[in-house]
Tab-separated table of C-alpha atoms and ligand atoms in Angstrom:
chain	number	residue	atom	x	y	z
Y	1	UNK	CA	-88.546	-12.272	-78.937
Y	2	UNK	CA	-91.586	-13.233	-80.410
Y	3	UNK	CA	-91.254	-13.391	-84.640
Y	4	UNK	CA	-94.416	-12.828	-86.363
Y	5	UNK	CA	-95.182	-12.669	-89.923
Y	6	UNK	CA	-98.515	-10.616	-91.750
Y	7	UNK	CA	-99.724	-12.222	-95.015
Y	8	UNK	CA	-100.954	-9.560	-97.321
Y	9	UNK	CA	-99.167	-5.615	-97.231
Y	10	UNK	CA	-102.911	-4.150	-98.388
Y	11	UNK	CA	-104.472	-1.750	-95.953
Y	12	UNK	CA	-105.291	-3.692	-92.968
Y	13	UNK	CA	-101.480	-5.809	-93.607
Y	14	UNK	CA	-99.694	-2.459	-93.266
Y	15	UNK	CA	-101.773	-1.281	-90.367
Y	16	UNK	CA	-100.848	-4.649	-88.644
Y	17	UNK	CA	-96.828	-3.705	-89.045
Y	18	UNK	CA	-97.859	0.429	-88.288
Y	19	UNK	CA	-99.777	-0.833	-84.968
Y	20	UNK	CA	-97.176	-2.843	-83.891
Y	21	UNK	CA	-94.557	-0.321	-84.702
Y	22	UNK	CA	-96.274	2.918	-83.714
Y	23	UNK	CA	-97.497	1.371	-80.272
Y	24	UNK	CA	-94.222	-1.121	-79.855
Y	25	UNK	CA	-93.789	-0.304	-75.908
Y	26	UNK	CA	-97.045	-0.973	-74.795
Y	27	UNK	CA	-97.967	-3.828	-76.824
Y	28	UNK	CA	-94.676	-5.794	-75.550
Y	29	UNK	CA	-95.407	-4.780	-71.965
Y	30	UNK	CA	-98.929	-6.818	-72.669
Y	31	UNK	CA	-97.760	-9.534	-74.759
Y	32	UNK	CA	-94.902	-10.204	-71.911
Y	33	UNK	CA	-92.214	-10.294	-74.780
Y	34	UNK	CA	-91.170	-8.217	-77.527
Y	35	UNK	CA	-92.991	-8.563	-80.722
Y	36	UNK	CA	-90.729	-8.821	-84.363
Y	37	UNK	CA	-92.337	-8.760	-87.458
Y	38	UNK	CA	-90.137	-10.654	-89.495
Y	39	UNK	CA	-91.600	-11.209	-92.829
Y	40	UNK	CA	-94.487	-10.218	-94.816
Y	41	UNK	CA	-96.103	-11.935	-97.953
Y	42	UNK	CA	-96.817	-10.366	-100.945
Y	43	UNK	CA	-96.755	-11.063	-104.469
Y	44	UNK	CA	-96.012	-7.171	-105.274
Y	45	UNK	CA	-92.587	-5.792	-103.699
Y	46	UNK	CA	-92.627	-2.226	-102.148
Y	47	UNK	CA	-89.745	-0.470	-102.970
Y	48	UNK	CA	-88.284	2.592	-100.448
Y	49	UNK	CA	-91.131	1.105	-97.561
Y	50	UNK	CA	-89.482	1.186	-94.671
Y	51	UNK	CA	-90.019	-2.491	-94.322
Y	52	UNK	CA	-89.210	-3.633	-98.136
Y	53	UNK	CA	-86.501	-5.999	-96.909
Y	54	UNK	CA	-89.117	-8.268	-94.924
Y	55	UNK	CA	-91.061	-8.920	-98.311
Y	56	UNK	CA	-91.191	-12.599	-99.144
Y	57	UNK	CA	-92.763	-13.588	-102.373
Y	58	UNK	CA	-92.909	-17.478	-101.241
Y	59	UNK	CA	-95.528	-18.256	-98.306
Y	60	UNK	CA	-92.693	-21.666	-97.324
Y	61	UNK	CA	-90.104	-19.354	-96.706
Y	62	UNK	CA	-92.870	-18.202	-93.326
Y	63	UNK	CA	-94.067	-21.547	-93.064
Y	64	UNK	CA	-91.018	-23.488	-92.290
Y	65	UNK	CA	-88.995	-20.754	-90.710
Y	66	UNK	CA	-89.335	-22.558	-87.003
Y	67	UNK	CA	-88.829	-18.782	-85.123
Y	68	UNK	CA	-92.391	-18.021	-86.409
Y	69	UNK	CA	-94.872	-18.146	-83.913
Y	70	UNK	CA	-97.793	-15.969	-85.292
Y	71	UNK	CA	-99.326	-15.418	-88.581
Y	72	UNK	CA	-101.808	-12.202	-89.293
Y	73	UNK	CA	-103.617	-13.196	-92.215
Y	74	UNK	CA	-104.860	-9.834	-93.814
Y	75	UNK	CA	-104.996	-11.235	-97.685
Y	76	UNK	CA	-108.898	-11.475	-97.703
Y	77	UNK	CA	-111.394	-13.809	-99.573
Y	78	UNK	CA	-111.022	-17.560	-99.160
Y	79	UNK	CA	-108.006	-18.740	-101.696
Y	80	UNK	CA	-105.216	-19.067	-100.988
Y	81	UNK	CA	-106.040	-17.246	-97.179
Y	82	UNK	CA	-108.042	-20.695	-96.803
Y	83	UNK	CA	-104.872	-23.219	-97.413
Y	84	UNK	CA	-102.435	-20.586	-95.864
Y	85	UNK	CA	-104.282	-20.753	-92.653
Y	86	UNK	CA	-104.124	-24.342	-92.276
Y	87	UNK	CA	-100.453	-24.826	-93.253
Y	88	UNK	CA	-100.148	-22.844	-90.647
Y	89	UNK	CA	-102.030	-23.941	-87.496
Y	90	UNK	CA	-101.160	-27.104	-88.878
Y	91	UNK	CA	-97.563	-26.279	-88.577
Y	92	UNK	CA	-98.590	-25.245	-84.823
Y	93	UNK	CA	-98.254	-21.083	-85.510
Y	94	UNK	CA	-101.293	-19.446	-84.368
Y	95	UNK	CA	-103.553	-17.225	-87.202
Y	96	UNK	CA	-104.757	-14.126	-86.445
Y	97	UNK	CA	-107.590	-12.678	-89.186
Y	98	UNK	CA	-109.327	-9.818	-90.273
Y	99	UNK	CA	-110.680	-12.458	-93.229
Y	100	UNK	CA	-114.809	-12.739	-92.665
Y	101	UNK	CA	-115.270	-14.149	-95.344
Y	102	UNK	CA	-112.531	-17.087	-94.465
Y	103	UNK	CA	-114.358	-16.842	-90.829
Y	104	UNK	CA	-117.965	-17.509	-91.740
Y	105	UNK	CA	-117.214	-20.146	-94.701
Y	106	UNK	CA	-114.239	-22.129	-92.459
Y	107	UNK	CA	-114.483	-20.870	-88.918
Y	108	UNK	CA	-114.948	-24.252	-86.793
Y	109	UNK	CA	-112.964	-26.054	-88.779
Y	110	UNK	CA	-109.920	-23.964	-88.795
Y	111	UNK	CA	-110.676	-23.496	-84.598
Y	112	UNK	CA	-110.698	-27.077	-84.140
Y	113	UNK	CA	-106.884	-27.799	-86.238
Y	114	UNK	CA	-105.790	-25.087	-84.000
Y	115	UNK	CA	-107.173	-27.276	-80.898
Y	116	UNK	CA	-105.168	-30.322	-82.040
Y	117	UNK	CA	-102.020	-28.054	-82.637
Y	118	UNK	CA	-101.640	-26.399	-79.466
Y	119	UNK	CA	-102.245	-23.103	-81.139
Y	120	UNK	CA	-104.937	-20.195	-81.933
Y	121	UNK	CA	-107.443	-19.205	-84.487
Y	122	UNK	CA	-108.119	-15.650	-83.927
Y	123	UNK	CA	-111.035	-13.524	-85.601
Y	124	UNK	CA	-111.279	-10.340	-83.246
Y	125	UNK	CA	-110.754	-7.959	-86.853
Y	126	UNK	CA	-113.288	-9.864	-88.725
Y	127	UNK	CA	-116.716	-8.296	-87.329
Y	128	UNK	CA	-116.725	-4.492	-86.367
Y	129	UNK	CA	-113.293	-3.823	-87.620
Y	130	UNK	CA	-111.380	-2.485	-84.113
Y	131	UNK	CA	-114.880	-2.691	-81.717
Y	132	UNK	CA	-114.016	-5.616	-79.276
Y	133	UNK	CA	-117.074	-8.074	-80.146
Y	134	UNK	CA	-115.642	-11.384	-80.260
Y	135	UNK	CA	-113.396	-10.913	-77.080
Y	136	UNK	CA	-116.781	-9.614	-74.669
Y	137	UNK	CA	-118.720	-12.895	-76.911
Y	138	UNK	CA	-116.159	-15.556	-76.175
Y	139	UNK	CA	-114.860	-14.429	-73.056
Y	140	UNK	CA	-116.643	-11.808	-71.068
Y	141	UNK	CA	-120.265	-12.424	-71.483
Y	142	UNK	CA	-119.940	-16.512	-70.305
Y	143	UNK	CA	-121.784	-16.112	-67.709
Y	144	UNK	CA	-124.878	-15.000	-70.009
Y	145	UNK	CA	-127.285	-17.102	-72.345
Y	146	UNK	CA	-127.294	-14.818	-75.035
Y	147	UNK	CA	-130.619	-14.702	-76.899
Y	148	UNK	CA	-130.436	-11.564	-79.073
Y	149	UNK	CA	-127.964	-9.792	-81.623
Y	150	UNK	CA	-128.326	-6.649	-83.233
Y	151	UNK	CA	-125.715	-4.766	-85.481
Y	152	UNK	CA	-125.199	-2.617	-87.500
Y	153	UNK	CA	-122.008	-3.901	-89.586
Y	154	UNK	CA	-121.336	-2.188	-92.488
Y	155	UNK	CA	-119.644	0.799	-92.593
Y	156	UNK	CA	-120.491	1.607	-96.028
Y	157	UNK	CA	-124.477	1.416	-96.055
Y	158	UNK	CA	-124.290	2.960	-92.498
Y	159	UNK	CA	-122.607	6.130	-94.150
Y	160	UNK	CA	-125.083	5.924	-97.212
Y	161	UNK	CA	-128.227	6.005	-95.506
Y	162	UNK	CA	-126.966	8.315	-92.909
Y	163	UNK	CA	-126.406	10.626	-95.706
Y	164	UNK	CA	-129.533	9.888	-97.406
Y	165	UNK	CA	-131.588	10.686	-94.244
Y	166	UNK	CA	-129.306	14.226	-93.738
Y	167	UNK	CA	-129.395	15.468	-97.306
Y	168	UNK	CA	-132.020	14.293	-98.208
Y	169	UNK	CA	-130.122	12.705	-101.448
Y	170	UNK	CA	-131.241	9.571	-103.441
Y	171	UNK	CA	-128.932	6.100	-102.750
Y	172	UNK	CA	-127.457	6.045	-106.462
Y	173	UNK	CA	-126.146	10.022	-105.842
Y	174	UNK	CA	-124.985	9.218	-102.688
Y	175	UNK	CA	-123.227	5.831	-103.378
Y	176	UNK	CA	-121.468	7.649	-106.283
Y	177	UNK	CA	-120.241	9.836	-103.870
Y	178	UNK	CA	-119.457	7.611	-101.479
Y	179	UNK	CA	-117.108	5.623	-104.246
Y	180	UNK	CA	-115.772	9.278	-104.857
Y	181	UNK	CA	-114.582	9.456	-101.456
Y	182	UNK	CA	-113.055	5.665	-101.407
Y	183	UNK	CA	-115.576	5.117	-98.627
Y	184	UNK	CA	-117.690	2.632	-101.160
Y	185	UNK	CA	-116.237	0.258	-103.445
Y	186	UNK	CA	-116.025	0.192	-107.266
Y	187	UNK	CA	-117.972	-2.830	-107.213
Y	188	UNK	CA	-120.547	-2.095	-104.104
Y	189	UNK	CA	-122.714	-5.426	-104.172
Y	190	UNK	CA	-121.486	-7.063	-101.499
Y	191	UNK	CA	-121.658	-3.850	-98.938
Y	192	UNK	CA	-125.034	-2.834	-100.384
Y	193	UNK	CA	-126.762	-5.985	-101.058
Y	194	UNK	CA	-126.024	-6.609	-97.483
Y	195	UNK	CA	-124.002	-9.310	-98.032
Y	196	UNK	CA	-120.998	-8.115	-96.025
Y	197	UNK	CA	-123.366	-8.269	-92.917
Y	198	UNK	CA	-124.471	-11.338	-93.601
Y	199	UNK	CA	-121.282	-13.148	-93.062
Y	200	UNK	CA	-120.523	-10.549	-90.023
Y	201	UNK	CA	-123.683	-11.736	-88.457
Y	202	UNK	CA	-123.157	-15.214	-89.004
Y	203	UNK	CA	-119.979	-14.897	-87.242
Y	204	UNK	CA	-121.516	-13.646	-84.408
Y	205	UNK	CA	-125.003	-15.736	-84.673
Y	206	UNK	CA	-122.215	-18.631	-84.104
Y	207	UNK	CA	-120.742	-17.899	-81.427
Y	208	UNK	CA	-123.924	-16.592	-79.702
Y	209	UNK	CA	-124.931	-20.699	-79.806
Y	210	UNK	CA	-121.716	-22.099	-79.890
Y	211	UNK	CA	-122.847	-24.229	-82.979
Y	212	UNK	CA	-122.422	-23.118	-86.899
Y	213	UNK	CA	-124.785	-20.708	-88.362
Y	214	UNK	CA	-124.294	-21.249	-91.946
Y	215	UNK	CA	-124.445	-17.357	-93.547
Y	216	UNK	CA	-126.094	-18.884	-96.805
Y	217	UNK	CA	-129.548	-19.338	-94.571
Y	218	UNK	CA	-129.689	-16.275	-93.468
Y	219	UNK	CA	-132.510	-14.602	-95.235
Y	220	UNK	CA	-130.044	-11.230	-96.926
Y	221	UNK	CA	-131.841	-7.786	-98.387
Y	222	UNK	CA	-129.503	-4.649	-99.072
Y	223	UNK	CA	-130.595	-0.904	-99.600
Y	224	UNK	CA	-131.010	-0.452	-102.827
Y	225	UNK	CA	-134.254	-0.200	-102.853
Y	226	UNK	CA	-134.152	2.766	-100.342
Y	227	UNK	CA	-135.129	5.855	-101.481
Y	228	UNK	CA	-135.439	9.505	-100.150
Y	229	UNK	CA	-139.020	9.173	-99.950
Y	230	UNK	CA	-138.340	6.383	-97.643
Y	231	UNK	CA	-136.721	8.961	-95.627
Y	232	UNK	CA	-139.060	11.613	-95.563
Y	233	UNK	CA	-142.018	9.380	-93.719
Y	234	UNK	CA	-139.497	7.897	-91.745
Y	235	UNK	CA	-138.533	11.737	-90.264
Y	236	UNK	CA	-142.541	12.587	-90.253
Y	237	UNK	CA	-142.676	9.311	-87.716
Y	238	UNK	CA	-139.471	9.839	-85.754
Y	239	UNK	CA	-137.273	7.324	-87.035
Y	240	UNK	CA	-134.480	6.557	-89.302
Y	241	UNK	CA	-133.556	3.327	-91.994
Y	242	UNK	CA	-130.757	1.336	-90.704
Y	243	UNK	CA	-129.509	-1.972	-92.375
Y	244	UNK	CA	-129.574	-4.242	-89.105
Y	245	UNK	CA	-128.355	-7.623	-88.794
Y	246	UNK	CA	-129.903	-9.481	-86.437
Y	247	UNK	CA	-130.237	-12.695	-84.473
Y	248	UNK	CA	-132.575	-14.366	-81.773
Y	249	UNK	CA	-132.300	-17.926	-80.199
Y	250	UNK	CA	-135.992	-18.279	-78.761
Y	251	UNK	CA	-137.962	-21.590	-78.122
Y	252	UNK	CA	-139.849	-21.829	-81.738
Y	253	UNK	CA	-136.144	-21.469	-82.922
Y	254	UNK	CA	-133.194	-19.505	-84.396
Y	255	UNK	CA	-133.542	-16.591	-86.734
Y	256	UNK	CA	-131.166	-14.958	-88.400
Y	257	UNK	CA	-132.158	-12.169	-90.458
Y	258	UNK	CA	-130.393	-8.933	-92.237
Y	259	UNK	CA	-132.491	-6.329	-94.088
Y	260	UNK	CA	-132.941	-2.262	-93.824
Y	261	UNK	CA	-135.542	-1.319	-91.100
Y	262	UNK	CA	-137.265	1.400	-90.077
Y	263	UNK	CA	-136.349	2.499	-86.189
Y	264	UNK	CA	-137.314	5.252	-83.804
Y	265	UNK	CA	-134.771	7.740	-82.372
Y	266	UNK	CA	-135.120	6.146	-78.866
Y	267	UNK	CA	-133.427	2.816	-79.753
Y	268	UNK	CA	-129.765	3.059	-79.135
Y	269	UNK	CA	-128.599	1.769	-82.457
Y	270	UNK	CA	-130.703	5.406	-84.024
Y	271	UNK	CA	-127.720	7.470	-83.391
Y	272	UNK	CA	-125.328	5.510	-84.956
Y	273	UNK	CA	-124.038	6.981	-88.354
Y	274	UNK	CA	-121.814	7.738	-90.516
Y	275	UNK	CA	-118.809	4.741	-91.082
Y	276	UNK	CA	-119.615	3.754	-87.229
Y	277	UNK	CA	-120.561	0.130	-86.379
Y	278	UNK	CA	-122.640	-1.130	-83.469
Y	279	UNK	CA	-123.548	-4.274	-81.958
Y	280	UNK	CA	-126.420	-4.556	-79.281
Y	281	UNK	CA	-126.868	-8.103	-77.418
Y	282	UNK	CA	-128.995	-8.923	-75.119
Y	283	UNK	CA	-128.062	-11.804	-72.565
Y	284	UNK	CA	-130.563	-13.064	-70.199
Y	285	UNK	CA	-128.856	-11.968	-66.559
Y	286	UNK	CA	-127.076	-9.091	-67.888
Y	287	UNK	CA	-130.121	-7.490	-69.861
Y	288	UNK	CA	-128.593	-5.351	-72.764
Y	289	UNK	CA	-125.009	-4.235	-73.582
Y	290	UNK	CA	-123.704	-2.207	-76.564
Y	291	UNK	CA	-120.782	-2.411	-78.589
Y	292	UNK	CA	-119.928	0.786	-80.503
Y	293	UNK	CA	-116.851	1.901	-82.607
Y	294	UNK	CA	-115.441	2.006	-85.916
Y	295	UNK	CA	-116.239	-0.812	-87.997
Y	296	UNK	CA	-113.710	-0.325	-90.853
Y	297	UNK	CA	-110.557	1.365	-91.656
Y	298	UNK	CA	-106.910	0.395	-91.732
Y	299	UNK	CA	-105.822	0.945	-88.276
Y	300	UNK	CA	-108.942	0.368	-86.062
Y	301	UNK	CA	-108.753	-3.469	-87.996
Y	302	UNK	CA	-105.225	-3.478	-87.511
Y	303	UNK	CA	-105.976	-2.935	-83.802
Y	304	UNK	CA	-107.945	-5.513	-83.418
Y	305	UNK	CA	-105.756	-7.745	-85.651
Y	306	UNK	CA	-102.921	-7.192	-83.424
Y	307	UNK	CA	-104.802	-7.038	-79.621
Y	308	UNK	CA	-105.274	-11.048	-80.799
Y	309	UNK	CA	-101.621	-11.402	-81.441
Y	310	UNK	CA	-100.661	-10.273	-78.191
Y	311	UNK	CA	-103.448	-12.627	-76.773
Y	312	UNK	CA	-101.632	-15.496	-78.714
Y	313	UNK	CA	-98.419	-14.497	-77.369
Y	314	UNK	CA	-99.622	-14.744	-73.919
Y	315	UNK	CA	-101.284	-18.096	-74.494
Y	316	UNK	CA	-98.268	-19.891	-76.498
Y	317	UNK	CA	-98.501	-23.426	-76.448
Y	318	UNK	CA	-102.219	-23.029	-75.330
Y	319	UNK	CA	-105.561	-23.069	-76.542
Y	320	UNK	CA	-107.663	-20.138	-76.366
Y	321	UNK	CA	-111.312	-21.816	-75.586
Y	322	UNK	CA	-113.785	-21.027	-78.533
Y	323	UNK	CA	-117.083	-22.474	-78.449
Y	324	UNK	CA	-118.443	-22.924	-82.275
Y	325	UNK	CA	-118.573	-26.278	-82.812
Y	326	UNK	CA	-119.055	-27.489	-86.323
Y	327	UNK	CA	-122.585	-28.377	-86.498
Y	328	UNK	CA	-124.961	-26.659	-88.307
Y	329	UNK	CA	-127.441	-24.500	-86.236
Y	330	UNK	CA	-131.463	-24.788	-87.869
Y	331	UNK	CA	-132.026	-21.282	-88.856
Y	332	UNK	CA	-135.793	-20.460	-88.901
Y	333	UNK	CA	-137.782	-19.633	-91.608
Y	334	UNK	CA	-138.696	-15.788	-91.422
Y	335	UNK	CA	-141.918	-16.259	-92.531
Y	336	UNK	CA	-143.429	-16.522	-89.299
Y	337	UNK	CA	-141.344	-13.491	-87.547
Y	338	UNK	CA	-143.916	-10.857	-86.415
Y	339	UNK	CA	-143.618	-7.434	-86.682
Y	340	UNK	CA	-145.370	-4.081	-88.096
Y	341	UNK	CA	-144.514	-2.951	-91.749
Y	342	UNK	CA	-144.446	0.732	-93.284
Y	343	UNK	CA	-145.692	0.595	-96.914
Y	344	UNK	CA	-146.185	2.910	-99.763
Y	345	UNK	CA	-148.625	2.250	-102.591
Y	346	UNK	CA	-150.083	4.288	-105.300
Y	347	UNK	CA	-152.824	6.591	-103.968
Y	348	UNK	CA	-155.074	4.225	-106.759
Y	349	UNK	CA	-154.729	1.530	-104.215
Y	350	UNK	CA	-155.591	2.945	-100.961
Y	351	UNK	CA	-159.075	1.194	-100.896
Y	352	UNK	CA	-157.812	-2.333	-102.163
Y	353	UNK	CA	-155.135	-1.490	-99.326
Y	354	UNK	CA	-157.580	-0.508	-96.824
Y	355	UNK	CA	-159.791	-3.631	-97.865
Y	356	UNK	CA	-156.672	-6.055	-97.463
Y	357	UNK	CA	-154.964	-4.948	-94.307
Y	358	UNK	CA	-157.908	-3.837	-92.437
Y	359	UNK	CA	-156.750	-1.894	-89.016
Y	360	UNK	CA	-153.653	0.914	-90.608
Y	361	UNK	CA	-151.924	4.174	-89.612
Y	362	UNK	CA	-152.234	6.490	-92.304
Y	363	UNK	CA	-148.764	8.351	-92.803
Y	364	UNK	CA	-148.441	11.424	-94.804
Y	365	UNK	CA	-145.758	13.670	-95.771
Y	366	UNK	CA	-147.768	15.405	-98.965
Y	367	UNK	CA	-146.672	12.964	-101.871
Y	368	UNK	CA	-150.120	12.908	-103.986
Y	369	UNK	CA	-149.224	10.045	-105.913
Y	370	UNK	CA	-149.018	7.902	-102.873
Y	371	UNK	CA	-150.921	6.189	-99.854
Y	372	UNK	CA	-148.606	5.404	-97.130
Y	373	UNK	CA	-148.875	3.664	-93.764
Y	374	UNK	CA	-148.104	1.342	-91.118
Y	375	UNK	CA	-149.530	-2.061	-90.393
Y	376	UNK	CA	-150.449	-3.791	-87.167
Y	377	UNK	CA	-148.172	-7.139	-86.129
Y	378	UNK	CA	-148.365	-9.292	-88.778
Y	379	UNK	CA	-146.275	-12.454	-89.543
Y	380	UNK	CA	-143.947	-12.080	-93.047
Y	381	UNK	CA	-146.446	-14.472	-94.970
Y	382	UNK	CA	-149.407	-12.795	-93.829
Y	383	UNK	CA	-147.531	-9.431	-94.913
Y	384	UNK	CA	-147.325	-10.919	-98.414
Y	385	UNK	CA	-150.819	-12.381	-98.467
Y	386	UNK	CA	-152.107	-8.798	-97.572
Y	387	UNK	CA	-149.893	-6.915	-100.120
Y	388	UNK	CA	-150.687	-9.294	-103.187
Y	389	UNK	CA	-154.091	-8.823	-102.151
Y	390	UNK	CA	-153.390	-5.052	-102.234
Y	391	UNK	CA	-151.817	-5.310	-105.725
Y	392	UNK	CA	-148.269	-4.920	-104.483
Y	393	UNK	CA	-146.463	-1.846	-103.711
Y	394	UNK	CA	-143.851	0.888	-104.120
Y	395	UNK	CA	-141.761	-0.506	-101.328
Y	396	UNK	CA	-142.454	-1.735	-97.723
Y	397	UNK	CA	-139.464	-1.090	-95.192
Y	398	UNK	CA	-140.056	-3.475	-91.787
Y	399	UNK	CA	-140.243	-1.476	-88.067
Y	400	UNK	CA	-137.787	-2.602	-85.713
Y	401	UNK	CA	-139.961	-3.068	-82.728
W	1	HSE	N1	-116.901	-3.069	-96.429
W	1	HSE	C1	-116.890	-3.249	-95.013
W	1	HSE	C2	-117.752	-2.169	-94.372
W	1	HSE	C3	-115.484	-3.184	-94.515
W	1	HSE	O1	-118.139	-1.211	-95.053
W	1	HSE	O2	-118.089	-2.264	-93.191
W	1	HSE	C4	-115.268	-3.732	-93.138
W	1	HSE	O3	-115.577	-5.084	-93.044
């Protein structure tokens, strides 16, 4: 029997023990031995759970109980997750996490401790909640030299602007809602500032080079400034507003950008709404592959949680191979990233606009006040050169080419 313990009885900690519980006969069949969680950490205690009698208030009494193999570590943020972990794959019991934020800030360094312990570092929960993304990067797609990444990753703007762009509704109505409805925090900034896809996309950035792409320079905007006006030229043109994350490893360098953009209905990543997640990667033999699920929720993370303890109990004693070595990747400036930009000024400035960017698209959807339209390529700086000229604007959304 194999004795596992889950740090943390919050939402994705409980799914770990439901999971493993609901689905017990299968999940042993795979894992090639039956599966026991034997204690869970928490500082609260959770009287008539079925599982009260497996709460431990003291991490040691996990740490040096010899029968435990494997850790999930569903506690979140970096302390005392951070210190937990090591103990841990220090003490030679492999970690599995649903912890991003542990991931991006600690990832190679907590992979190579489990190297020199014989043991694993598992991250499957920590980008896409229960779509397999890490598994098909690490494993499947080694044949490839993957040069692009694409996602949407956040559950919560994905269901905000896909309600925006249905109803019609502004982003401060519909993020009240969405709070309402528990699908949005109390405190929103890290989902809507994009912040939350920032360290999802670093994740994945990494292991797309197999060196450390630090999330701090990755160039972050959120949707905030999104408004249903936004939406309405976006519908007169075909498209939608998605908040993508995105990387590209090309020869002037690697880029790593997230921020909302505008794109048309025939990209694959248009029809993903609501709470659903996607990743799109492009590998240079195998062309493009998608990744589609749900990106969030207790038992889809849970699932993924626990499909990389039953890979640890199949590999005991063995290292898993993870290429994400601790050196930091060079992540390029964006100001020479090319692309065309949708802008709205005040109808006042349509000549100084005209005047600045020269060759434009007019779009119009009937709002008097304003002069939309679309640019040709131009590079980020030359963007802001051209809209300073232009004195500034109401908002410029980029177009996902
Ligand atoms: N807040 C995250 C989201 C949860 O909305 O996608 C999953 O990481």
């Amino acid at each position: 029997m194999i004795q596992v313990a889950v740090l943390g009885y919050g939402t994705v900690g409980s799914g770990v023990v439901e999971v493993i519980e609901t689905n017990k006969a299968d999940i042993n069949k795979k894992a090639g031995e039956e599966l026991n969680v034997k204690y869970i950490l928490d500082l609260r205690d959770f009287p008539g759970d079925p599982y009260e009698n497996k709460v431990v208030h003291d991490y040691n009494i996990i740490l040096n109980d010899p029968e435990v193999v494997i850790i999930c570590e569903t506690m979140g943020g970096v302390k005392p997750a951070y210190d937990f972990t090591k103990q841990a794959l220090m003490a030679g019991k492999s970690v599995c996490t649903s912890n991003k934020e542990l991931v991006a800030n600690h990832g190679p360094e907590l992979i190579q401790i489990a190297k020199d312990h014989q043991c694993n570092y598992l991250f499957e929960a920590s980008v896409g909640g229960g779509i397999p993304i890490i598994r098909p990067l690490n494993y499947s797609l080694t044949a490839e030299k993957i040069d692009g990444i694409t996602g949407i990753l956040n559950g919560t703007t994905n269901y905000i602007l896909t309600k925006m762009d249905k109803e019609g509704a502004d982003f401060e109505d519909v993020l009240k809602e969405a709070q309402e409805k528990g699908y949005a925090e109390r405190n929103p900034e890290a989902d809507v500032e994009g912040y939350d896809a920032c360290r999802k996309i670093a994740i994945l950035s990494s292991l797309m080079c197999g060196k450390n792409v630090k999330y701090e320079d990755i160039y972050t905007e959120g949707i905030t400034k999104i408004s249903s006006a936004d939406f309405k030229y976006a519908r007169q043109m075909n498209k939608s507003v998605k908040l993508l994350a995105m990387s590209r490893d090309t020869e002037d360098g690697f880029f790593a950008m997230v921020a909302p953009f505008m794109i048309s209905k025939e990209h694959p990543l248009y029809s993903v709404s609501d709470v659903f997640n996607a990743v799109y990667v492009h590998g240079n033999m195998l062309g493009d592959s998608m990744y589609y699920g749900r990106g969030a929720g207790k038992l889809p993370t849970a699932s993924a949680v626990v499909s990389d303890v039953v890979d640890c109990a199949r590999h005991q004693g063995k290292t898993i191979m993870c290429f994400w070595d601790a050196e930091n990747v060079k992540v390029t400036d964006i100001g020479d990233a090319k692309r065309k930009f949708f802008v709205r000024v005040k109808a006042d400035q349509k000549e100084a606009a005209m005047k600045a960017f020269g060759s434009l698209a007019e779009v119009s959807v009937g709002i008097a006040e304003e002069f939309a339209f679309m640019t040709q390529v131009l590079s980020e700086k030359e963007f802001n050169e051209k809209i300073e000229q232009a004195g500034g604007c109401i908002n410029r959304i980029r177009i996902m080419a």
